[in-house]
Short mmCIF file of C-alpha atoms in Angstrom, two decimals:
data_model
loop_
_atom_site.label_atom_id
_atom_site.label_comp_id
_atom_site.label_asym_id
_atom_site.label_seq_id
_atom_site.Cartn_x
_atom_site.Cartn_y
_atom_site.Cartn_z
CA MET T 1 101.44 107.11 58.97
CA SER T 2 103.91 110.03 59.62
CA LYS T 3 107.64 109.63 59.58
CA ASP T 4 108.00 110.10 63.32
CA HIS T 5 105.65 107.22 63.97
CA ALA T 6 107.53 104.99 61.54
CA ARG T 7 111.05 105.88 62.83
CA ALA T 8 110.78 106.82 66.56
CA MET T 9 111.38 104.10 69.11
CA THR T 10 108.33 104.84 71.17
CA VAL T 11 105.98 102.65 73.12
CA SER T 12 102.94 103.75 71.28
CA GLY T 13 104.67 103.32 67.89
CA LEU T 14 105.86 99.73 68.67
CA MET T 15 102.68 98.69 70.33
CA ARG T 16 100.69 99.90 67.27
CA GLN T 17 103.05 97.78 64.96
CA ALA T 18 102.59 94.75 67.22
CA ALA T 19 98.82 95.14 67.13
CA ARG T 20 98.84 95.26 63.33
CA TYR T 21 101.14 92.26 62.92
CA ASN T 22 99.28 90.06 65.54
CA ALA T 23 95.78 91.18 65.00
CA ASN T 24 94.15 87.84 65.59
CA ARG T 25 96.39 86.51 68.40
CA ILE T 26 95.30 86.73 72.00
CA ALA T 27 96.72 89.87 73.59
CA VAL T 28 95.35 89.98 77.07
CA ILE T 29 93.50 87.75 79.39
CA GLU T 30 91.74 88.26 82.79
CA GLY T 31 89.81 85.28 84.19
CA ALA T 32 87.48 84.00 81.54
CA ARG T 33 87.69 87.20 79.41
CA SER T 34 90.25 87.67 76.71
CA LEU T 35 90.86 90.21 73.86
CA THR T 36 92.80 89.78 70.63
CA PHE T 37 95.40 92.40 69.63
CA SER T 38 92.89 93.97 67.20
CA GLU T 39 90.20 94.20 69.94
CA ALA T 40 92.61 95.43 72.64
CA PHE T 41 94.10 98.03 70.26
CA ASP T 42 90.54 99.16 69.30
CA ARG T 43 89.78 99.75 72.98
CA GLY T 44 93.03 101.59 73.49
CA VAL T 45 92.28 103.90 70.58
CA ARG T 46 88.81 104.64 71.84
CA LEU T 47 90.08 105.43 75.34
CA ALA T 48 92.80 107.71 73.84
CA ASN T 49 90.12 109.63 71.96
CA GLY T 50 87.90 109.71 74.90
CA LEU T 51 90.55 111.20 77.17
CA LEU T 52 91.49 113.76 74.63
CA ALA T 53 87.83 114.74 74.23
CA LYS T 54 87.54 115.20 77.94
CA GLY T 55 90.25 117.97 77.80
CA PHE T 56 93.55 116.05 78.26
CA ALA T 57 96.40 117.15 75.95
CA PRO T 58 99.58 115.31 74.90
CA GLY T 59 102.19 115.60 77.64
CA ASP T 60 99.65 115.97 80.36
CA ARG T 61 100.14 113.80 83.48
CA ILE T 62 97.18 111.40 84.19
CA ALA T 63 96.87 109.48 87.46
CA VAL T 64 95.45 106.03 87.51
CA LEU T 65 94.28 103.94 90.43
CA GLU T 66 93.35 100.33 89.50
CA ASP T 67 94.03 96.68 89.99
CA ASN T 68 94.98 94.38 87.10
CA SER T 69 92.17 93.87 84.65
CA LEU T 70 91.34 94.07 80.92
CA GLU T 71 90.61 97.72 81.50
CA SER T 72 94.15 98.20 82.78
CA GLN T 73 95.23 97.41 79.19
CA ASP T 74 92.90 100.13 77.94
CA MET T 75 94.75 102.60 80.06
CA PHE T 76 98.25 101.19 79.45
CA LEU T 77 97.81 101.57 75.67
CA GLY T 78 95.28 104.48 75.62
CA ALA T 79 97.36 106.79 77.54
CA ALA T 80 100.34 106.05 75.26
CA LEU T 81 98.36 106.65 72.08
CA ALA T 82 97.07 109.93 73.48
CA GLY T 83 100.67 111.10 74.33
CA LEU T 84 99.80 111.27 78.02
CA VAL T 85 102.21 110.51 80.95
CA ARG T 86 100.72 107.88 83.17
CA VAL T 87 101.25 108.30 86.91
CA PRO T 88 100.15 104.98 88.53
CA LEU T 89 99.05 105.18 92.21
CA TYR T 90 99.47 102.15 94.47
CA ALA T 91 96.28 100.81 95.95
CA ARG T 92 97.98 99.95 99.30
CA ASN T 93 99.19 103.49 99.72
CA ALA T 94 97.26 105.85 102.07
CA MET T 95 95.59 109.08 100.92
CA PRO T 96 98.40 111.52 101.87
CA SER T 97 100.77 109.60 99.63
CA HIS T 98 98.29 109.76 96.74
CA VAL T 99 97.88 113.49 97.24
CA HIS T 100 101.58 114.07 97.12
CA MET T 101 102.03 111.92 93.95
CA VAL T 102 99.39 113.62 91.90
CA SER T 103 100.32 117.10 93.21
CA HIS T 104 103.93 117.25 92.66
CA THR T 105 103.55 115.71 89.23
CA GLY T 106 100.90 118.24 88.23
CA CYS T 107 98.34 115.64 87.23
CA LYS T 108 95.55 117.20 85.20
CA GLY T 109 93.10 114.33 86.13
CA MET T 110 92.78 110.61 86.84
CA VAL T 111 91.15 107.34 85.90
CA VAL T 112 90.07 104.91 88.60
CA SER T 113 88.46 101.54 88.51
CA SER T 114 85.02 101.28 90.13
CA GLN T 115 86.22 99.99 93.51
CA TYR T 116 88.29 103.14 93.95
CA GLU T 117 85.66 105.70 92.98
CA SER T 118 85.51 107.06 96.55
CA GLU T 119 89.31 107.56 96.83
CA GLY T 120 89.40 109.09 93.44
CA GLY T 121 86.62 111.60 94.37
CA THR T 122 88.59 112.55 97.52
CA LEU T 123 91.71 113.19 95.52
CA ILE T 124 89.89 115.36 92.90
CA ASP T 125 88.50 117.36 95.87
CA GLN T 126 91.82 117.87 97.60
CA VAL T 127 94.09 118.66 94.69
CA SER T 128 93.69 121.92 92.88
CA GLY T 129 94.09 121.85 89.13
CA MET T 130 93.19 118.19 88.91
CA ASP T 131 89.70 118.47 87.40
CA LEU T 132 89.21 115.68 85.00
CA PHE T 133 87.84 112.44 86.17
CA LEU T 134 86.84 109.10 84.64
CA CYS T 135 85.54 106.20 86.80
CA ARG T 136 85.25 102.80 85.08
CA ASP T 137 81.85 102.08 86.46
CA GLY T 138 78.93 100.37 85.00
CA ASP T 139 78.59 103.00 82.31
CA TYR T 140 82.26 102.64 81.09
CA GLU T 141 81.72 100.17 78.29
CA SER T 142 78.99 102.10 76.65
CA TRP T 143 81.02 105.40 77.04
CA LEU T 144 84.06 103.64 75.55
CA SER T 145 82.07 102.21 72.62
CA ALA T 146 80.76 105.72 71.77
CA GLN T 147 84.37 107.12 71.32
CA SER T 148 86.06 107.38 67.92
CA SER T 149 87.79 104.30 66.62
CA VAL T 150 90.15 106.32 64.47
CA ASP T 151 93.78 106.28 65.74
CA PRO T 152 94.59 109.81 66.72
CA GLU T 153 98.28 109.23 65.60
CA ILE T 154 99.56 111.73 68.14
CA SER T 155 103.21 112.66 67.30
CA VAL T 156 105.38 111.31 70.07
CA ALA T 157 109.20 111.51 70.31
CA GLU T 158 111.54 108.99 71.92
CA SER T 159 112.54 111.60 74.51
CA ASP T 160 109.00 112.35 75.59
CA TRP T 161 107.88 111.17 78.90
CA PHE T 162 105.86 107.83 79.08
CA ILE T 163 105.42 107.11 82.78
CA ILE T 164 106.25 108.50 86.24
CA ARG T 165 106.66 105.68 88.81
CA HIS T 166 107.14 106.57 92.40
CA THR T 167 109.69 105.29 94.91
CA GLY T 168 110.09 106.19 98.53
CA GLY T 169 112.00 109.15 99.93
CA THR T 170 114.09 109.48 103.02
CA THR T 171 111.74 112.11 104.24
CA GLY T 172 108.85 109.80 103.78
CA LYS T 173 107.44 111.47 100.69
CA PRO T 174 107.55 109.46 97.46
CA LYS T 175 109.81 110.57 94.65
CA GLY T 176 108.78 110.42 91.09
CA VAL T 177 111.01 108.57 88.64
CA ALA T 178 110.24 109.53 85.08
CA TYR T 179 110.83 107.17 82.16
CA SER T 180 110.81 108.47 78.58
CA HIS T 181 109.50 106.19 75.84
CA ARG T 182 112.97 105.16 74.97
CA THR T 183 114.17 104.45 78.44
CA TRP T 184 110.99 102.43 79.16
CA LEU T 185 111.75 100.30 76.05
CA ASP T 186 115.36 99.94 77.00
CA ALA T 187 114.50 98.76 80.50
CA GLY T 188 112.15 96.10 79.06
CA ARG T 189 114.57 94.94 76.55
CA ASP T 190 117.31 94.46 79.14
CA TRP T 191 114.92 92.57 81.47
CA PHE T 192 114.58 89.91 78.75
CA TYR T 193 118.35 89.80 77.75
CA ASN T 194 119.06 86.61 79.61
CA PHE T 195 115.68 84.95 79.28
CA PRO T 196 114.95 82.20 76.74
CA PRO T 197 113.04 83.49 73.63
CA MET T 198 109.40 84.19 73.76
CA ASP T 199 107.58 81.94 71.35
CA PRO T 200 104.29 83.04 69.82
CA ASP T 201 102.04 80.85 72.19
CA ASP T 202 103.78 82.03 75.43
CA VAL T 203 101.88 83.83 78.07
CA CYS T 204 103.24 86.30 80.62
CA LEU T 205 101.31 85.88 83.92
CA HIS T 206 101.16 88.94 86.02
CA VAL T 207 100.45 87.93 89.63
CA GLY T 208 101.36 91.43 90.96
CA PRO T 209 100.10 94.79 89.69
CA ILE T 210 101.42 96.07 86.38
CA SER T 211 101.67 99.45 88.04
CA HIS T 212 104.61 97.95 89.88
CA GLY T 213 107.49 95.50 89.09
CA SER T 214 105.50 93.18 86.80
CA GLY T 215 104.85 96.14 84.42
CA TYR T 216 108.30 95.95 83.26
CA LEU T 217 107.38 92.64 81.45
CA TYR T 218 104.11 93.93 80.04
CA THR T 219 105.47 95.91 77.05
CA PRO T 220 108.02 93.48 75.79
CA THR T 221 105.34 90.59 75.98
CA TRP T 222 102.96 92.81 73.82
CA LEU T 223 105.77 93.74 71.39
CA ALA T 224 106.51 89.94 71.00
CA GLY T 225 102.98 89.29 69.92
CA CYS T 226 102.30 87.23 73.13
CA ALA T 227 99.56 87.30 75.62
CA ASN T 228 99.53 89.19 78.98
CA HIS T 229 97.53 87.31 81.52
CA LEU T 230 96.35 89.70 84.35
CA MET T 231 95.40 88.51 87.80
CA SER T 232 93.40 91.00 89.70
CA GLU T 233 94.81 89.85 93.10
CA PHE T 234 97.61 87.50 94.36
CA ASP T 235 96.20 84.17 95.36
CA PRO T 236 98.75 81.39 95.57
CA GLU T 237 96.26 78.60 94.61
CA ALA T 238 94.98 80.51 91.67
CA VAL T 239 98.58 81.29 90.61
CA LEU T 240 99.58 77.64 90.74
CA ARG T 241 96.61 76.47 88.72
CA ALA T 242 97.19 79.07 86.07
CA MET T 243 100.74 77.99 85.78
CA ALA T 244 99.83 74.34 85.58
CA ASP T 245 97.10 75.12 82.84
CA GLY T 246 99.80 76.70 80.63
CA ARG T 247 98.61 80.28 81.22
CA GLY T 248 102.06 81.45 82.59
CA SER T 249 105.26 80.87 80.60
CA PHE T 250 107.03 84.01 81.95
CA MET T 251 106.29 85.93 85.21
CA PHE T 252 107.65 88.24 87.82
CA MET T 253 107.43 87.55 91.53
CA VAL T 254 108.80 89.35 94.59
CA PRO T 255 110.36 86.75 97.01
CA SER T 256 107.39 86.91 99.44
CA MET T 257 105.14 85.81 96.69
CA LEU T 258 107.45 82.90 95.54
CA ASN T 259 107.66 81.93 99.33
CA GLN T 260 103.82 81.59 99.65
CA VAL T 261 103.50 79.79 96.32
CA VAL T 262 106.11 77.11 96.85
CA ARG T 263 104.76 76.31 100.36
CA HIS T 264 101.23 75.87 99.21
CA PRO T 265 100.07 72.26 99.48
CA LEU T 266 99.29 72.04 95.73
CA ALA T 267 102.82 73.27 94.63
CA LYS T 268 104.32 69.83 94.45
CA THR T 269 101.22 68.04 93.15
CA LEU T 270 101.03 69.94 89.88
CA THR T 271 103.27 70.09 86.76
CA TYR T 272 104.07 73.13 84.82
CA PRO T 273 104.93 72.33 81.25
CA ALA T 274 104.69 75.69 79.73
CA LEU T 275 106.79 77.54 82.42
CA LYS T 276 110.01 79.03 81.24
CA VAL T 277 110.86 81.95 83.56
CA ILE T 278 110.02 83.12 87.09
CA GLN T 279 111.88 86.43 87.40
CA ILE T 280 112.66 87.27 91.08
CA GLY T 281 113.42 90.88 92.11
CA GLY T 282 112.30 93.78 94.24
CA ALA T 283 113.88 92.42 97.41
CA PRO T 284 116.49 90.04 98.60
CA ILE T 285 115.48 86.36 98.62
CA ALA T 286 116.23 83.75 101.26
CA ASP T 287 118.47 80.80 100.29
CA GLU T 288 115.69 78.33 101.36
CA THR T 289 113.00 80.00 99.22
CA ALA T 290 115.13 80.02 96.17
CA LEU T 291 116.09 76.28 96.65
CA MET T 292 112.41 75.40 97.23
CA GLY T 293 111.57 77.34 94.15
CA ARG T 294 113.90 75.28 92.09
CA GLU T 295 112.81 72.06 93.67
CA VAL T 296 109.15 72.73 92.78
CA PHE T 297 109.38 74.49 89.41
CA GLY T 298 112.89 73.28 88.11
CA ASP T 299 115.46 75.43 86.41
CA VAL T 300 113.27 78.38 85.66
CA LEU T 301 114.25 80.91 88.36
CA TYR T 302 116.06 84.07 87.35
CA GLN T 303 117.22 86.74 89.79
CA GLY T 304 117.55 90.43 88.86
CA PHE T 305 118.99 93.44 90.60
CA GLY T 306 118.19 97.12 90.14
CA GLN T 307 115.75 99.64 91.47
CA THR T 308 113.05 101.99 90.12
CA GLU T 309 115.70 104.49 89.50
CA ALA T 310 117.81 102.26 87.39
CA VAL T 311 116.72 98.75 86.18
CA PRO T 312 117.86 96.17 85.41
CA VAL T 313 121.67 96.02 86.09
CA CYS T 314 122.32 92.39 87.14
CA MET T 315 120.63 89.15 86.01
CA MET T 316 121.45 85.55 86.38
CA GLY T 317 119.64 82.41 85.28
CA PRO T 318 119.21 79.12 87.02
CA SER T 319 122.34 77.47 85.76
CA GLU T 320 124.40 80.28 87.18
CA TRP T 321 122.36 80.96 90.29
CA PHE T 322 122.58 77.50 91.73
CA SER T 323 126.04 76.74 90.52
CA SER T 324 129.34 76.26 92.33
CA VAL T 325 132.08 78.80 91.47
CA ALA T 326 135.43 78.80 93.10
CA GLY T 327 135.77 81.91 95.19
CA SER T 328 132.13 82.93 94.81
CA GLU T 329 128.74 82.14 96.35
CA PRO T 330 126.23 82.63 93.43
CA LEU T 331 123.33 81.53 95.67
CA ARG T 332 123.98 84.53 98.09
CA SER T 333 124.65 86.99 95.35
CA ALA T 334 122.54 89.22 93.32
CA GLY T 335 124.16 88.10 90.12
CA ARG T 336 126.67 89.68 87.65
CA VAL T 337 126.42 92.75 85.66
CA LEU T 338 124.45 92.63 82.35
CA PRO T 339 126.40 93.34 79.18
CA TYR T 340 124.93 96.82 78.52
CA ALA T 341 125.11 98.21 82.07
CA TYR T 342 127.77 99.64 84.43
CA LEU T 343 128.20 98.34 87.95
CA GLU T 344 130.70 99.84 90.48
CA ILE T 345 131.30 100.07 94.12
CA ARG T 346 131.79 103.64 95.18
CA ASP T 347 133.43 105.19 98.29
CA GLN T 348 130.62 106.30 100.58
CA ASP T 349 132.42 109.48 101.53
CA GLN T 350 133.67 110.24 97.97
CA PRO T 351 130.96 108.87 95.64
CA GLU T 352 132.99 109.82 92.53
CA ARG T 353 135.72 107.24 93.57
CA GLU T 354 135.40 103.56 92.47
CA LEU T 355 136.70 101.12 94.97
CA PRO T 356 138.85 97.93 94.18
CA LEU T 357 137.18 94.54 93.83
CA GLY T 358 136.40 93.08 97.14
CA ASP T 359 136.00 96.32 99.00
CA GLU T 360 132.60 97.25 100.55
CA GLY T 361 130.97 100.53 99.62
CA GLU T 362 127.92 102.00 98.00
CA ILE T 363 126.52 100.23 94.83
CA ALA T 364 126.50 102.47 91.93
CA ILE T 365 124.85 101.61 88.71
CA ARG T 366 124.31 103.04 85.17
CA CYS T 367 122.15 101.58 82.40
CA ASP T 368 119.96 102.61 79.48
CA GLY T 369 116.86 102.17 81.43
CA GLN T 370 117.72 104.50 84.20
CA MET T 371 116.00 107.69 85.39
CA LEU T 372 117.15 111.07 84.06
CA GLY T 373 116.26 112.57 87.40
CA PHE T 374 113.57 112.86 89.96
CA TRP T 375 110.45 114.64 88.84
CA ASP T 376 110.47 118.18 90.21
CA ASN T 377 113.15 117.37 92.81
CA ASP T 378 116.62 118.63 91.75
CA ASP T 379 117.89 118.24 95.40
CA ALA T 380 117.10 114.52 95.48
CA ARG T 381 118.73 114.12 91.95
CA ALA T 382 121.87 115.67 93.29
CA GLU T 383 122.02 113.28 96.25
CA ARG T 384 121.54 110.19 94.15
CA MET T 385 123.30 110.89 90.92
CA THR T 386 126.98 111.32 90.43
CA SER T 387 128.54 113.83 88.00
CA ASP T 388 129.41 111.02 85.68
CA GLY T 389 125.93 109.69 85.39
CA PHE T 390 125.78 106.88 87.95
CA VAL T 391 122.85 106.27 90.19
CA LEU T 392 123.72 105.73 93.87
CA THR T 393 121.57 102.93 95.07
CA GLY T 394 121.75 103.55 98.84
CA ASP T 395 122.79 99.86 99.06
CA ILE T 396 126.11 98.73 100.48
CA GLY T 397 127.76 95.83 98.80
CA ARG T 398 130.93 94.39 97.26
CA ILE T 399 131.84 92.69 93.97
CA ASP T 400 134.12 89.59 94.23
CA SER T 401 136.87 88.51 91.87
CA ASN T 402 134.40 86.73 89.56
CA GLY T 403 132.18 89.71 89.22
CA TYR T 404 129.42 88.65 91.50
CA LEU T 405 127.47 91.31 93.47
CA TYR T 406 126.64 90.94 97.17
CA VAL T 407 124.12 93.31 98.74
CA LEU T 408 125.26 93.66 102.48
CA ASP T 409 123.38 96.44 104.09
CA ARG T 410 121.45 99.73 103.40
CA LYS T 411 123.18 103.05 103.69
CA ASP T 412 119.83 104.88 104.45
CA ASP T 413 117.98 102.49 106.71
CA MET T 414 115.27 101.69 104.15
CA ILE T 415 113.16 98.71 104.83
CA ILE T 416 112.00 96.47 101.97
CA SER T 417 108.97 94.39 103.15
CA GLY T 418 107.30 92.15 100.48
CA GLY T 419 108.95 94.13 97.69
CA PHE T 420 107.64 97.55 98.94
CA ASN T 421 109.94 100.39 100.32
CA ILE T 422 109.21 101.67 103.70
CA TRP T 423 111.19 104.55 105.09
CA PRO T 424 111.68 104.76 108.87
CA ALA T 425 111.22 108.50 108.97
CA GLU T 426 107.74 108.23 107.45
CA LEU T 427 106.55 105.79 110.21
CA GLU T 428 108.49 107.79 113.07
CA ASN T 429 106.74 111.03 112.01
CA VAL T 430 103.27 109.26 112.43
CA ILE T 431 104.19 107.59 115.72
CA LEU T 432 105.40 110.75 117.19
CA ASP T 433 101.97 112.18 116.76
CA TYR T 434 100.62 109.65 119.39
CA PRO T 435 100.10 111.34 122.71
CA GLY T 436 102.88 110.47 125.20
CA VAL T 437 105.39 109.22 122.78
CA GLU T 438 108.60 111.03 123.44
CA GLU T 439 110.95 109.39 121.02
CA VAL T 440 110.74 106.73 118.48
CA ALA T 441 113.12 104.71 116.10
CA VAL T 442 111.93 102.42 113.34
CA PHE T 443 114.13 99.79 111.82
CA ALA T 444 114.03 96.61 109.82
CA VAL T 445 114.03 93.05 111.33
CA PRO T 446 114.00 89.65 109.53
CA SER T 447 110.49 88.36 108.65
CA GLU T 448 109.92 84.82 107.47
CA GLN T 449 106.87 85.97 105.44
CA TRP T 450 107.86 89.37 104.11
CA GLY T 451 111.79 89.21 104.10
CA GLU T 452 111.80 92.17 106.43
CA SER T 453 109.27 94.15 108.56
CA PRO T 454 109.49 97.35 110.56
CA VAL T 455 109.76 97.38 114.28
CA ALA T 456 109.21 100.54 116.33
CA VAL T 457 110.95 101.29 119.64
CA CYS T 458 109.08 104.08 121.55
CA VAL T 459 110.32 106.02 124.54
CA VAL T 460 107.48 106.82 127.00
CA ALA T 461 107.16 107.74 130.68
CA ASP T 462 105.21 104.69 131.66
CA PRO T 463 105.21 101.65 129.29
CA SER T 464 102.43 100.00 131.16
CA GLN T 465 100.07 102.75 129.94
CA PHE T 466 100.59 101.92 126.25
CA GLU T 467 99.23 99.32 123.91
CA ALA T 468 101.13 98.38 120.75
CA GLU T 469 97.83 97.87 118.73
CA ALA T 470 96.92 101.55 119.19
CA ILE T 471 100.20 102.56 117.57
CA ILE T 472 99.90 100.03 114.76
CA GLU T 473 96.30 101.10 114.03
CA GLN T 474 97.36 104.77 113.78
CA CYS T 475 100.16 103.83 111.20
CA LYS T 476 97.74 101.61 109.25
CA THR T 477 95.21 104.40 109.13
CA ARG T 478 97.64 107.13 108.08
CA LEU T 479 100.06 105.25 105.82
CA GLY T 480 98.37 102.10 104.60
CA SER T 481 98.41 98.48 105.89
CA TYR T 482 101.63 97.41 104.46
CA LYS T 483 103.74 100.05 106.23
CA LYS T 484 102.37 99.36 109.73
CA PRO T 485 105.02 98.10 112.26
CA SER T 486 104.89 94.35 112.99
CA GLN T 487 105.99 95.06 116.47
CA VAL T 488 106.08 97.96 118.91
CA ILE T 489 108.38 98.07 121.87
CA PHE T 490 107.93 100.60 124.72
CA GLN T 491 110.67 101.57 127.06
CA GLU T 492 111.73 104.38 129.42
CA VAL T 493 115.39 104.49 128.48
CA PRO T 494 116.26 107.12 125.85
CA LEU T 495 117.18 105.92 122.44
CA PRO T 496 120.96 105.45 121.75
CA LYS T 497 122.53 108.42 119.85
CA SER T 498 125.67 109.43 118.16
CA PRO T 499 127.90 112.19 119.59
CA VAL T 500 125.99 114.74 117.42
CA GLY T 501 122.57 113.51 118.59
CA LYS T 502 121.42 111.26 115.72
CA VAL T 503 119.43 108.28 116.71
CA GLN T 504 121.41 105.07 116.07
CA ARG T 505 118.85 102.74 114.48
CA LYS T 506 121.59 100.24 113.60
CA VAL T 507 122.45 99.78 117.40
CA LEU T 508 118.81 99.01 118.17
CA ARG T 509 118.45 96.45 115.39
CA GLU T 510 121.65 94.43 116.04
CA GLN T 511 119.84 92.12 118.64
CA PHE T 512 117.40 91.07 115.95
CA TRP T 513 119.85 90.04 113.30
CA GLY T 514 122.18 87.49 114.86
CA ASN T 515 125.61 86.82 113.58
CA GLY T 516 124.89 86.77 109.84
CA ASP T 517 127.18 88.63 107.38
CA ARG T 518 124.19 90.69 105.89
CA ARG T 519 121.86 93.24 107.33
CA VAL T 520 119.31 92.80 104.53
CA ALA T 521 116.81 89.81 104.58
CA GLY T 522 114.76 87.97 102.04
CA SER T 523 111.66 85.78 102.26
#
């Protein structure tokens, strides 16, 4: 083994070591199938060699469109061993988003699971320079077994890119957040800082895609020699039964998932002896959901705060989350800053200036697991990163005298629905293409199921001539189902505007939010 493999803190190097030290332990589970570390590593090596033989080279970007499966592990490890930069696509996105993601990151090719073969073929046809294609169809296993089982031992540095995850953009186009091998490891390490230790028989249950938030728990679980249990889709009953059967000691859920699980009729009839951690993140959580989660599962809920650009920054466990603290409301907060991160409230007009405790401003964060910039987008980087290296979150908040962070509003009108970012401008552009719509404004309203959902107000000449379903269907077709508005309102009156002509979304949304102190909602 070369010195760089032995010394560099890389995902590939540490996953290689964990596979060697835990060869006979179970590494990955999906349904009735499972693989030991030795078996999983062998498959990763074979995929790495197969991708290199197809024409990929270390440093190339490779897109992947898949659901959770054993084959997802092939890709997670295989891309790292080949020195490739994985670009996960999200199955719920529409084709224009996929085209943008693979185009601006310069993907050389892609891997898709069989159910997405059609979408993959369309992408290959639409994007120039993306010529290499692997579909995990019925021939995949025989193809994989025919590849070399000799570890390619590609030289990888800590600073080399490992993955590009995408977040939304104020113009509606996703922005690529690139992690190096080192920053990905740092993010995973800090996720687990406040958690109880992982014991050898613990299992991390992934009820959401490892291409999204749950993926931050994947690498630390492998490195601890524990099993990653992958569920191909979110089904509350299946989740509860897996937890009750001891196949979920650690897990990540967005609030809307927890909301569905705790309200399921089975939830209070089962016991969960192996459960240690349910980490909640990705969106605000309603007090009722958090309290119900504690009632059903006990003191296992942990809340984290961060974003794709910088994660995690805050974390608190159950003893703190549900405690009484003079001068604070932990239940309503996003927790306190982790030991190895910076958290500040900055002046919205002078983002280099930190505000005193108690003042409201933009939440600014800095941590080891943060982005170094947006991929091929220096303008966006300049908007979101300060000269002293902080990431501006776009969230408005305050920090109280005990260090608790409260998220109060969003600076840029972003909507977080079920843990997914939705930008009003993206929906508005699609709705304006509908014949007869003169103006439109999209904004967030509270949703019991999703935390928040988008509502569209359309200005038209004669509201009686329009049907909301037609607008909703157009958004669903163009952007994907999860981005469609939950409600469309038609009116003849022009939208409220500022003195300089900017549509005032906040004025429109006030009637939906009541008298609460926050303009963000959780499920």
